[in-house]
Coordinates of C-alpha atoms in Angstrom, one line a residue:
Chain A
V1 CA -37.3 93.4 63.5
I2 CA -38.5 90.7 61.2
E3 CA -35.8 88.4 59.9
R4 CA -37.6 85.3 59.1
I5 CA -41.2 84.9 58.1
L6 CA -43.4 81.8 58.1
V7 CA -45.4 81.8 55.0
A8 CA -48.7 80.1 56.0
N9 CA -50.0 79.6 52.5
R10 CA -49.3 78.1 49.2
G11 CA -49.4 78.7 45.5
E12 CA -48.9 82.1 43.8
I13 CA -49.5 84.1 47.1
A14 CA -46.7 82.2 48.8
R15 CA -44.4 83.0 46.0
R16 CA -45.6 86.6 46.0
I17 CA -44.6 86.9 49.7
I18 CA -41.4 85.1 49.3
R19 CA -40.4 87.5 46.4
T20 CA -40.8 90.6 48.5
A21 CA -39.3 89.2 51.6
R22 CA -36.2 88.1 49.6
R23 CA -35.9 91.6 48.2
M24 CA -36.0 93.0 51.8
G25 CA -33.3 90.6 53.0
I26 CA -35.9 88.6 55.0
E27 CA -35.8 84.8 55.1
T28 CA -38.9 82.7 54.5
V29 CA -40.0 79.4 55.7
L30 CA -42.8 77.7 53.9
A31 CA -45.0 75.2 55.6
A32 CA -46.3 73.0 53.0
H33 CA -48.6 69.8 52.6
E34 CA -46.9 66.9 50.8
V35 CA -49.0 67.6 47.6
D36 CA -47.0 71.0 47.4
V37 CA -43.5 70.0 48.3
G38 CA -42.5 69.9 44.7
S39 CA -44.2 73.2 44.0
K40 CA -42.5 76.5 42.7
A41 CA -43.1 78.1 46.1
A42 CA -41.4 75.2 47.9
E43 CA -38.4 75.7 45.6
E44 CA -38.2 79.4 46.1
A45 CA -38.6 79.6 49.9
D46 CA -35.4 79.5 52.0
A47 CA -36.7 76.5 54.0
L48 CA -39.5 74.1 53.6
V49 CA -41.3 72.3 56.3
P50 CA -43.8 69.5 55.6
L51 CA -47.1 69.8 57.3
Q52 CA -48.7 66.7 58.8
A53 CA -52.5 66.5 58.1
D54 CA -55.3 64.3 57.1
S55 CA -56.0 66.3 54.0
A56 CA -54.2 68.9 52.0
V57 CA -56.8 71.7 52.9
A58 CA -56.6 70.7 56.6
A59 CA -52.9 71.2 56.6
Y60 CA -53.3 74.9 55.6
L61 CA -56.1 75.4 58.2
D62 CA -54.1 74.0 61.0
G63 CA -53.2 77.0 63.0
A64 CA -51.7 75.3 65.9
Q65 CA -49.3 73.4 63.7
M66 CA -48.3 76.7 61.8
V67 CA -47.4 78.3 65.0
R68 CA -45.4 75.2 66.2
V69 CA -43.5 75.3 62.9
A70 CA -42.9 79.1 63.2
L71 CA -41.4 78.6 66.6
D72 CA -39.4 75.5 65.8
R73 CA -37.8 77.3 62.8
R74 CA -37.3 80.5 64.8
C75 CA -39.5 82.6 62.7
D76 CA -40.3 86.0 64.1
A77 CA -43.4 86.7 62.0
V78 CA -46.2 84.9 60.1
H79 CA -47.7 86.0 56.8
P80 CA -51.0 84.2 56.1
G81 CA -51.5 85.4 52.5
Y82 CA -55.2 85.3 51.6
G83 CA -57.8 82.5 52.2
F84 CA -57.0 79.7 54.7
L85 CA -56.0 81.3 58.0
S86 CA -55.7 84.9 56.8
E87 CA -59.0 86.0 58.3
N88 CA -59.0 83.7 61.2
A89 CA -58.9 86.0 64.4
S90 CA -58.0 83.2 66.8
F91 CA -55.1 82.2 64.6
A92 CA -53.9 85.8 64.6
Q93 CA -54.1 85.7 68.3
Q94 CA -52.3 82.5 68.7
V95 CA -49.6 84.0 66.6
T96 CA -49.2 87.1 68.7
R97 CA -49.4 85.1 72.0
A98 CA -46.6 83.0 70.8
G99 CA -44.5 86.2 70.6
L100 CA -44.5 86.3 66.9
T101 CA -45.4 89.2 64.7
W102 CA -48.7 88.8 62.9
I103 CA -48.4 90.4 59.3
G104 CA -52.0 91.6 59.2
P105 CA -54.5 93.7 61.1
Q106 CA -55.4 93.3 64.8
A107 CA -57.2 90.1 65.7
E108 CA -60.1 92.1 67.0
L109 CA -60.6 93.9 63.7
I110 CA -60.5 90.6 61.9
D111 CA -63.2 89.4 64.3
L112 CA -65.3 92.5 63.8
M113 CA -65.1 92.7 60.1
G114 CA -65.4 88.9 59.8
D115 CA -69.0 89.2 61.2
K116 CA -70.9 90.8 58.4
I117 CA -73.7 92.0 60.7
R118 CA -71.3 93.7 63.2
A119 CA -69.2 95.1 60.4
R120 CA -72.2 96.7 58.8
A121 CA -73.2 98.3 62.1
F122 CA -69.6 99.7 62.5
A123 CA -69.6 101.1 58.9
S124 CA -73.0 102.7 59.6
R125 CA -71.5 104.4 62.7
C126 CA -68.8 105.8 60.3
D127 CA -71.7 107.4 58.3
V128 CA -71.0 105.1 55.4
P129 CA -74.1 104.1 53.6
L130 CA -75.3 100.5 53.7
V131 CA -77.4 98.3 51.4
P132 CA -80.7 98.0 53.1
S133 CA -80.7 94.7 54.9
A134 CA -82.2 92.8 57.9
S135 CA -81.5 89.8 59.9
G136 CA -83.8 87.8 62.2
E137 CA -83.5 85.3 64.9
N138 CA -85.3 82.7 62.8
D139 CA -86.5 82.1 59.2
A140 CA -90.0 83.7 59.8
E141 CA -88.4 86.9 61.1
I142 CA -86.1 86.9 58.0
V143 CA -89.0 86.5 55.7
R144 CA -90.9 89.4 57.3
A145 CA -87.7 91.5 57.0
A146 CA -87.4 90.7 53.4
E147 CA -91.0 92.0 52.8
D148 CA -90.0 95.3 54.3
I149 CA -86.9 95.6 52.2
G150 CA -88.5 94.5 48.9
Y151 CA -87.6 91.8 46.5
P152 CA -85.4 90.6 44.9
V153 CA -83.1 90.1 47.9
L154 CA -79.8 88.4 48.5
V155 CA -79.5 85.9 51.2
K156 CA -75.9 86.0 52.7
A157 CA -74.0 84.2 55.4
A158 CA -73.2 86.4 58.4
A159 CA -69.7 84.8 58.5
G160 CA -69.4 84.7 54.7
G161 CA -67.1 86.0 52.1
G162 CA -65.7 85.2 48.7
G163 CA -69.2 84.7 47.3
K164 CA -69.8 81.5 49.2
G165 CA -73.2 81.1 51.0
M166 CA -74.7 83.8 48.8
K167 CA -78.1 83.2 47.1
I168 CA -80.8 85.3 45.3
A169 CA -84.5 85.0 46.1
R170 CA -86.7 86.8 43.6
G171 CA -89.9 86.5 45.5
P172 CA -91.4 85.3 48.8
G173 CA -92.2 82.0 47.2
E174 CA -88.5 80.8 47.0
L175 CA -87.2 82.6 50.0
L176 CA -87.4 79.8 52.5
A177 CA -85.8 77.3 50.2
V178 CA -83.0 79.8 49.4
I179 CA -82.5 80.4 53.2
A180 CA -82.1 76.6 53.7
I181 CA -79.5 76.4 51.0
A182 CA -77.5 79.4 52.2
R183 CA -77.6 78.2 55.8
S184 CA -76.3 74.7 54.7
E185 CA -73.5 76.3 52.6
A186 CA -72.7 78.7 55.4
R187 CA -72.5 75.8 57.9
R188 CA -70.3 73.9 55.5
Y189 CA -67.9 76.7 54.6
F190 CA -67.9 78.9 57.8
G191 CA -69.2 76.6 60.5
D192 CA -71.8 79.3 61.2
D193 CA -75.2 79.1 59.6
R194 CA -76.5 82.6 60.5
V195 CA -77.8 84.3 57.4
Y196 CA -79.3 87.7 56.6
V197 CA -81.1 89.3 53.7
E198 CA -80.0 92.3 51.7
K199 CA -81.7 94.3 49.0
L200 CA -80.4 93.2 45.6
I201 CA -79.0 96.4 43.9
S202 CA -79.8 96.3 40.2
Q203 CA -76.8 96.4 37.7
P204 CA -74.4 96.9 40.6
R205 CA -70.8 97.5 40.2
H206 CA -68.3 96.0 42.7
I207 CA -65.9 98.6 43.6
E208 CA -63.3 98.2 46.4
V209 CA -60.8 100.5 48.0
Q210 CA -57.3 99.5 49.1
V211 CA -56.5 101.0 52.5
L212 CA -53.3 100.9 54.5
G213 CA -52.7 101.9 58.1
D214 CA -49.8 102.0 60.4
S215 CA -49.5 101.6 64.1
H216 CA -49.0 105.5 64.5
G217 CA -52.5 106.4 63.5
N218 CA -51.8 107.0 59.8
V219 CA -54.3 105.7 57.3
V220 CA -54.3 106.1 53.5
H221 CA -56.1 104.7 50.6
L222 CA -54.4 103.4 47.5
G223 CA -57.3 104.2 45.2
E224 CA -60.1 101.9 44.0
R225 CA -60.4 98.7 42.0
E226 CA -63.1 97.7 39.6
C227 CA -64.1 94.1 40.3
S228 CA -67.5 93.7 38.6
I229 CA -66.4 91.0 36.1
Q230 CA -67.5 88.0 38.2
R231 CA -68.8 84.5 37.5
R232 CA -70.5 82.6 40.4
F233 CA -69.9 85.7 42.5
Q234 CA -66.2 85.3 42.1
K235 CA -64.0 88.0 40.4
I236 CA -62.1 87.1 37.3
I237 CA -61.1 90.4 35.9
E238 CA -60.2 93.4 38.1
E239 CA -58.8 96.7 37.1
A240 CA -57.4 100.0 38.5
P241 CA -58.6 102.6 38.3
A242 CA -62.3 101.9 37.8
P243 CA -63.4 102.8 34.2
S244 CA -66.1 105.4 33.6
F245 CA -66.1 106.4 37.2
D246 CA -67.0 109.8 38.3
D247 CA -64.2 111.7 40.1
H248 CA -66.5 113.1 42.8
L249 CA -67.9 109.6 43.5
R250 CA -64.3 108.2 43.5
A251 CA -63.3 110.7 46.1
R252 CA -66.3 110.0 48.3
I253 CA -65.9 106.3 48.1
C254 CA -62.2 106.5 49.0
E255 CA -63.0 108.7 51.9
A256 CA -65.5 106.4 53.2
A257 CA -63.1 103.5 53.1
V258 CA -60.5 105.6 54.9
A259 CA -63.2 106.6 57.6
I260 CA -63.8 103.0 58.4
A261 CA -60.1 102.1 58.6
R262 CA -59.4 105.3 60.7
E263 CA -62.3 104.8 63.0
S264 CA -61.4 101.2 63.7
G265 CA -57.6 102.0 64.2
Y266 CA -56.9 99.6 61.4
V267 CA -53.2 98.6 61.1
N268 CA -51.9 96.9 57.9
A269 CA -53.5 96.3 54.5
G270 CA -57.2 96.0 54.1
T271 CA -59.9 96.4 51.5
V272 CA -63.3 98.0 51.8
E273 CA -65.7 96.6 49.3
F274 CA -68.7 98.6 48.0
V275 CA -71.5 98.0 45.7
V276 CA -72.3 101.0 43.4
G277 CA -75.8 101.1 41.9
N278 CA -76.6 102.4 38.4
D279 CA -77.9 105.6 40.1
G280 CA -74.4 106.3 41.4
G281 CA -75.2 105.5 45.0
F282 CA -72.6 103.5 46.8
H283 CA -73.1 101.1 49.8
F284 CA -70.7 99.4 52.1
L285 CA -70.5 95.6 51.4
E286 CA -67.7 94.3 53.7
M287 CA -64.2 94.9 54.7
N288 CA -61.5 92.2 53.8
T289 CA -58.9 92.2 56.6
R290 CA -56.1 90.6 54.5
L291 CA -54.1 91.1 51.3
Q292 CA -56.5 90.6 48.4
V293 CA -55.9 88.3 45.3
E294 CA -56.2 91.4 43.1
H295 CA -53.8 93.5 44.9
P296 CA -51.4 93.7 42.0
V297 CA -53.4 96.1 39.9
T298 CA -53.1 98.6 42.8
E299 CA -49.3 98.0 43.0
L300 CA -48.9 98.6 39.2
V301 CA -50.8 102.0 39.3
T302 CA -49.3 103.2 42.5
G303 CA -45.9 101.7 42.3
L304 CA -46.1 100.6 45.9
D305 CA -45.3 97.0 47.0
L306 CA -48.2 96.0 49.2
V307 CA -46.4 93.1 50.8
E308 CA -43.5 95.2 51.6
W309 CA -45.7 97.8 53.4
Q310 CA -47.6 95.0 55.2
I311 CA -44.2 93.9 56.6
R312 CA -43.1 97.3 57.3
V313 CA -46.1 98.5 59.3
A314 CA -46.2 95.1 61.0
R315 CA -42.7 95.8 62.3
G316 CA -43.9 99.2 63.6
E317 CA -42.7 101.5 60.8
R318 CA -44.6 104.6 59.8
L319 CA -46.0 105.0 56.3
A320 CA -43.3 106.8 54.4
F321 CA -45.9 108.8 52.3
T322 CA -49.1 110.8 52.9
Q323 CA -52.2 110.6 50.8
Q324 CA -51.1 113.3 48.4
D325 CA -47.8 111.4 47.7
I326 CA -49.5 108.3 46.3
P327 CA -49.4 108.3 42.6
A328 CA -52.1 106.8 40.3
R329 CA -50.5 106.3 37.0
G330 CA -51.9 104.6 33.8
H331 CA -54.2 101.6 34.0
A332 CA -53.8 98.0 35.2
I333 CA -55.8 94.9 34.5
E334 CA -55.7 91.6 36.2
C335 CA -57.0 88.5 34.6
R336 CA -57.4 85.4 36.8
V337 CA -56.5 82.3 34.9
Y338 CA -58.5 79.3 36.3
A339 CA -58.4 75.7 35.5
E340 CA -62.1 75.4 34.5
D341 CA -64.4 74.8 31.6
A342 CA -66.0 78.1 30.9
A343 CA -68.2 76.5 28.2
C344 CA -69.7 74.0 30.8
G345 CA -70.7 76.3 33.7
F346 CA -67.2 77.0 34.8
V347 CA -66.7 73.5 36.4
P348 CA -63.2 73.0 37.6
S349 CA -60.9 71.1 35.3
I350 CA -58.0 68.9 36.7
G351 CA -55.0 67.1 35.4
R352 CA -51.4 67.4 34.7
I353 CA -50.0 70.7 33.2
E354 CA -48.2 69.2 30.2
R355 CA -46.8 72.4 28.9
Y356 CA -46.6 75.8 30.5
V357 CA -45.2 79.0 28.9
E358 CA -45.8 82.3 30.3
P359 CA -46.0 85.5 28.3
S360 CA -43.4 88.2 29.0
G361 CA -42.6 91.7 28.0
E362 CA -42.9 95.2 29.1
G363 CA -46.0 95.9 31.2
I364 CA -46.7 92.2 31.7
R365 CA -46.6 90.5 35.2
V366 CA -47.5 87.0 35.9
D367 CA -48.1 85.9 39.4
A368 CA -48.4 82.1 39.0
G369 CA -48.7 79.3 41.4
V370 CA -48.0 76.5 39.0
Q371 CA -45.4 75.2 36.8
E372 CA -45.0 72.7 34.0
G373 CA -45.5 69.2 35.3
D374 CA -47.7 70.1 38.2
E375 CA -50.8 68.2 38.8
V376 CA -53.9 70.5 39.1
T377 CA -56.0 68.7 41.8
S378 CA -59.5 69.3 43.2
F379 CA -58.1 70.0 46.6
F380 CA -57.7 73.7 46.2
D381 CA -59.2 76.7 44.5
P382 CA -58.7 76.2 40.8
M383 CA -56.9 79.5 40.2
L384 CA -53.6 78.8 38.3
A385 CA -52.2 82.3 37.8
K386 CA -52.9 85.9 37.6
L387 CA -51.9 87.8 34.5
V388 CA -51.5 91.5 35.3
V389 CA -50.7 94.2 32.8
W390 CA -50.0 97.9 32.9
A391 CA -50.2 100.5 30.2
G392 CA -50.6 104.1 30.0
S393 CA -54.3 104.0 29.0
R394 CA -57.2 101.5 29.6
Q395 CA -57.3 100.8 25.9
G396 CA -53.6 100.0 25.9
A397 CA -53.9 97.7 28.9
I398 CA -56.8 95.9 27.3
E399 CA -54.8 95.3 24.1
L400 CA -51.7 94.2 26.1
A401 CA -53.7 91.8 28.2
E402 CA -55.4 90.3 25.2
R403 CA -52.0 89.7 23.6
A404 CA -50.4 88.3 26.6
L405 CA -53.3 85.9 27.2
R406 CA -53.1 84.8 23.6
D407 CA -49.3 84.0 24.2
Y408 CA -50.1 82.2 27.5
C409 CA -49.6 78.5 26.7
F410 CA -51.3 76.0 29.0
I411 CA -51.6 72.4 27.7
G412 CA -53.3 70.2 30.2
P413 CA -56.4 71.0 32.1
K414 CA -58.9 73.3 30.4
T415 CA -58.5 77.0 31.3
N416 CA -60.7 80.1 31.1
I417 CA -58.0 81.9 29.0
G418 CA -60.1 82.1 26.0
F419 CA -63.1 83.2 27.9
L420 CA -61.0 86.1 29.4
R421 CA -60.0 87.1 26.0
A422 CA -63.6 87.1 24.8
I423 CA -64.4 89.5 27.7
L424 CA -61.5 91.8 26.9
D425 CA -62.6 91.8 23.3
H426 CA -66.3 92.7 24.0
P427 CA -67.4 96.2 23.0
V428 CA -69.3 96.7 26.2
F429 CA -66.2 95.9 28.3
A430 CA -64.3 98.1 26.0
R431 CA -66.5 101.0 26.9
G432 CA -66.1 100.3 30.6
E433 CA -69.8 99.7 31.0
V434 CA -69.3 96.9 33.4
D435 CA -71.5 95.5 36.2
T436 CA -71.7 92.3 38.0
G437 CA -74.3 91.0 35.6
F438 CA -71.9 91.2 32.6
I439 CA -71.1 87.6 32.2
D440 CA -74.7 86.4 32.6
L441 CA -75.9 89.0 30.1
H442 CA -73.3 88.4 27.5
G443 CA -72.7 84.7 28.1
A444 CA -73.8 83.5 24.6
A445 CA -71.8 86.3 22.7
L446 CA -68.7 85.5 24.8
D447 CA -68.9 81.8 24.1
A448 CA -69.2 82.3 20.3
V449 CA -66.0 84.5 20.5
V450 CA -64.2 81.9 22.7
A451 CA -64.7 79.3 19.9
E452 CA -63.5 81.6 17.2
K453 CA -60.4 82.7 19.2
T454 CA -59.3 79.3 20.5
E455 CA -59.9 76.8 17.6
L456 CA -56.8 76.2 15.6
D457 CA -57.3 75.6 11.9
P458 CA -57.2 71.8 11.5
Q459 CA -54.9 71.8 8.5
V460 CA -52.4 74.1 10.0
A461 CA -52.6 72.2 13.3
A462 CA -52.0 68.9 11.5
V463 CA -49.1 70.3 9.6
L464 CA -47.5 71.5 12.9
A465 CA -48.3 68.2 14.6
A466 CA -46.8 66.3 11.7
L467 CA -43.6 68.3 11.9
S468 CA -43.2 67.0 15.4
I469 CA -44.0 63.3 14.8
P470 CA -40.7 61.5 13.9
E471 CA -42.7 58.6 12.4
A472 CA -44.3 61.0 9.9
R473 CA -40.9 61.8 8.2
L474 CA -40.7 60.3 4.8
P475 CA -38.3 57.6 4.1
R476 CA -35.6 57.8 1.4
N477 CA -38.0 57.2 -1.5
P478 CA -41.0 59.4 -0.6
L479 CA -42.9 59.0 -3.8
A480 CA -43.2 55.2 -3.7
H481 CA -44.3 55.3 -0.2
L482 CA -46.9 58.0 -0.7
G483 CA -48.4 56.0 -3.6
A484 CA -49.7 53.5 -1.1
W485 CA -52.7 55.6 -0.1
R486 CA -55.9 55.7 -2.1
N487 CA -58.7 57.5 -0.6
Chain B
L1 CA -47.2 55.9 4.6
D2 CA -47.9 54.9 8.1
V3 CA -49.1 57.9 10.4
I4 CA -52.7 59.0 10.7
L5 CA -53.9 62.0 12.7
E6 CA -57.5 61.6 13.8
S7 CA -59.2 64.6 15.3
S8 CA -62.8 64.7 16.4
A9 CA -63.7 66.0 13.0
E10 CA -61.6 64.0 10.6
R11 CA -59.0 61.5 10.0
M12 CA -55.9 62.5 8.0
P13 CA -52.9 60.5 6.8
V14 CA -49.8 62.6 7.1
A15 CA -46.3 62.5 5.8
V16 CA -43.5 65.1 6.0
G17 CA -41.5 65.8 2.9
I18 CA -39.0 68.4 2.0
N19 CA -40.8 71.7 2.1
T20 CA -44.1 70.0 2.0
V21 CA -46.3 68.3 4.4
Y22 CA -48.9 65.9 3.0
I23 CA -52.2 66.0 5.0
G24 CA -54.8 63.7 3.5
Q25 CA -55.1 64.7 -0.2
S26 CA -53.5 68.1 0.1
A27 CA -49.8 69.1 0.0
V28 CA -49.0 72.1 2.2
R29 CA -46.0 74.2 1.7
V30 CA -43.9 74.5 4.8
G31 CA -40.8 76.5 5.2
D32 CA -38.1 77.5 7.8
V33 CA -38.9 74.8 10.3
Q34 CA -37.2 75.2 13.6
Y35 CA -37.4 73.0 16.6
A36 CA -36.7 74.2 20.2
S37 CA -36.7 72.0 23.2
S38 CA -40.5 71.7 23.2
A39 CA -41.6 74.0 20.4
V40 CA -41.8 74.0 16.7
S41 CA -41.9 77.0 14.6
A42 CA -42.6 77.0 10.9
T43 CA -44.0 78.9 8.0
V44 CA -47.2 77.2 6.8
D45 CA -48.7 78.4 3.6
G46 CA -46.8 81.7 4.0
C47 CA -47.9 82.2 7.6
R48 CA -45.4 82.0 10.4
W49 CA -46.6 79.9 13.4
F50 CA -45.0 79.3 16.8
A51 CA -46.4 76.2 18.2
Q52 CA -46.1 74.2 21.5
I53 CA -46.7 70.5 20.9
V54 CA -47.3 67.8 23.5
R55 CA -47.4 64.2 22.7
R56 CA -48.4 61.8 25.3
G57 CA -49.2 58.2 24.3
D58 CA -51.3 58.4 21.2
R59 CA -52.6 62.0 21.9
V60 CA -51.1 65.0 20.5
T61 CA -52.0 68.6 21.4
V62 CA -51.0 71.5 19.3
W63 CA -51.0 74.9 20.8
A64 CA -50.3 78.1 18.8
E65 CA -51.2 81.7 19.6
G66 CA -53.9 80.9 22.0
R67 CA -55.5 78.2 19.8
C68 CA -55.5 74.5 20.6
W69 CA -56.1 71.3 18.5
E70 CA -56.1 67.7 19.6
A71 CA -55.8 64.5 17.8
S72 CA -54.9 60.8 18.1
V73 CA -51.8 59.7 16.4
L74 CA -52.1 56.3 14.9
I75 CA -48.8 54.8 13.8
L76 CA -49.1 51.8 11.7
P77 CA -46.1 49.4 11.3
S78 CA -44.0 50.3 8.4
Q79 CA -45.3 48.7 5.2
G80 CA -43.0 46.1 4.0
T81 CA -42.6 42.5 3.3
V82 CA -42.3 40.0 5.9
D83 CA -40.1 37.0 5.7
A84 CA -42.5 34.1 6.3
G85 CA -39.5 31.8 6.8
T86 CA -39.4 30.5 3.3
D87 CA -38.3 32.1 0.1
R88 CA -41.7 33.5 -0.2
D89 CA -42.4 37.1 0.8
C90 CA -45.8 38.2 2.1
I91 CA -48.1 41.1 2.1
V92 CA -49.5 41.5 5.7
A93 CA -52.4 43.5 7.0
L94 CA -51.0 46.8 8.6
M95 CA -54.2 47.3 10.6
P96 CA -57.2 45.4 11.5
G97 CA -59.9 45.7 9.0
S98 CA -61.6 44.1 6.0
V99 CA -60.5 43.2 2.5
L100 CA -62.3 45.2 -0.1
Q101 CA -60.6 43.9 -3.2
V102 CA -57.9 41.4 -4.3
H103 CA -56.4 42.6 -7.5
V104 CA -54.4 39.5 -8.5
G105 CA -54.9 35.9 -9.0
A106 CA -52.4 33.0 -8.0
G107 CA -49.6 32.7 -10.5
D108 CA -49.9 36.3 -11.7
S109 CA -46.6 38.2 -12.3
V110 CA -46.6 41.6 -10.6
R111 CA -44.4 44.6 -10.8
A112 CA -43.1 46.6 -7.8
G113 CA -45.7 49.2 -6.8
Q114 CA -48.7 47.4 -8.4
P115 CA -51.7 47.2 -6.1
I116 CA -52.3 43.8 -4.7
V117 CA -55.0 44.2 -2.1
T118 CA -57.2 47.0 -1.1
M119 CA -58.2 47.0 2.6
E120 CA -60.7 49.1 4.5
S121 CA -60.1 49.9 8.2
M122 CA -61.6 52.6 10.3
K123 CA -63.4 54.1 7.4
M124 CA -60.3 54.5 5.4
Q125 CA -59.2 52.6 2.3
M126 CA -55.6 51.5 2.0
S127 CA -54.0 50.0 -1.1
L128 CA -51.3 47.3 -0.3
D129 CA -48.8 47.2 -3.1
A130 CA -46.1 44.9 -4.3
Q131 CA -42.7 45.9 -2.9
M132 CA -40.9 44.2 -5.7
D133 CA -41.4 42.3 -9.0
G134 CA -42.6 38.8 -8.4
V135 CA -45.1 36.1 -8.9
I136 CA -48.2 35.5 -6.7
A137 CA -47.9 32.2 -5.0
L138 CA -50.8 32.1 -2.5
I139 CA -53.8 34.2 -1.7
H140 CA -55.3 33.9 1.8
V141 CA -58.1 36.3 1.7
Q142 CA -61.0 37.2 -0.5
P143 CA -63.1 40.4 -0.6
G144 CA -65.1 40.6 2.7
S145 CA -62.5 38.7 4.7
T146 CA -61.9 40.2 8.1
V147 CA -58.2 40.4 9.1
D148 CA -56.1 41.3 12.1
K149 CA -53.1 43.4 12.0
G150 CA -50.2 41.2 11.0
D151 CA -52.2 38.5 9.2
I152 CA -50.6 37.3 6.0
L153 CA -52.9 38.3 3.0
V154 CA -50.8 37.4 0.0
E155 CA -47.5 35.4 -0.4
F156 CA -45.4 35.8 -3.5
E157 CA -42.2 34.7 -4.9
Q158 CA -39.5 37.1 -5.6
Q159 CA -38.4 37.0 -9.3
A160 CA -34.8 36.2 -9.5

């Protein structure tokens, strides 16, 4: 049984976990750093425990403290969300050793899939195609390996993920420098500077498959997600199902994901990521052993609550459905709202959220981590919220997302809302002809549309502003007063 | 008039009348204005707008249907006469700037509304008018004088 869950995370995903736990009659304890004690998640959790730490990020990475809090507060399970400790195998182990239920896959699988080199070897044993790649004991070996693979190559961190520590080398001349940067990033983010090189697939699509396994040997997939719209290797728009995607390819890629999960004896929710070339070939990229940021699009098309199933399989339940029972209805799109300046290289933007009004209506879901009055800081990832929509068709979903974003009011830090709208509005996106190069290729066209969609007519704006300024109200004798101005 | 909106592109004196908002030289028809706790909705030139408006210090941000606009709000002290402690009333500078023109001489009789001094401030001209009928007693400035907000420019005696 699980009666009380420690939520070892913050922001929107903490709220997401709390929401489902509450619906299932499970209490939640939120461990939060002091910068988050006034957050919406803190307000919604049944109990709040302040974390002691030197920095806000350190608080959420302090596994030992999380376990202590869970035991002190008599929690019986820990949900790590995504990021932070979610893919930390030793934390999963600590949780289990403390007699708590870990709401996630087995520690040894987190470990296996967390090592990109071992994970690839595993996928290969499951007959899942890989992107040609090679590693080496030292830089010279890696350079030789790159020659065999052929340029351009991608230099990636062995312990990487989330696009961090990933760099392109277009030719042998720049490879050594790129390896040095990738190693330094990998050391900083993952404490492990091993890197490997991978063939760069041209015009690749990033497609991933949601899988779910129980502890009775059942594994299903919940269909694929299209995640090609990325900036700086990070996803900003995801959808389910993937548009313009061949049914035969869809079946094969989903089967490949299930094969990896089944062979590994995977229990809980996970995601197998693939890169699909413009020749229709697909290759294993990595497996993420956690709930993904973009899980809501899968929830909207399948009607399944992934957090609920994470909890249910963690407490030993069997999946209540077989592969054939899982529906795939309509189309869902997620837009990640970031505090960033899309016009200036997507640099994060910080500051107080002065006004915050969410869109609402049928088919619109907002998973937000922030509320009006919150201070957006540079401590954390600048994602503010996820706008997720569902409609019967992809066209309908695009229109609904566009409208919902138009109605999404953020006054404070700059956001990428206008940029997201420009993407939704782009004819190439509308045709579903997406690949990971979309934003680079169409950047200038997108920027132009952003300006057109986000600039308010100055006269209308001034009128609206004037209406709200008490000092601008005319006194008793308006005409005499107005006469004072001569331009 | 004493409120100016200054965006990056332009500076606009504003005033709100009945069914009309005056923005610079233009009068814009406004109808059915409604205020919610933090929002304003109004029909502007026949189009309905739902706006969120945040004012913090002298900055105002207007958001409406995904579009944003920002400006500074300059509020000048209400134009009026200042009692100089005698039976004389004064015309004072409402903002720092320079005097462009003095339209009267000492001893002139003036009528309420008659322009007395034209000032320039922040690239904008402003006419300071007599608030009532009277006689000019003293003139403290000449064209080109630099003045601070609150400086007395002209003193006049009210006509009994």
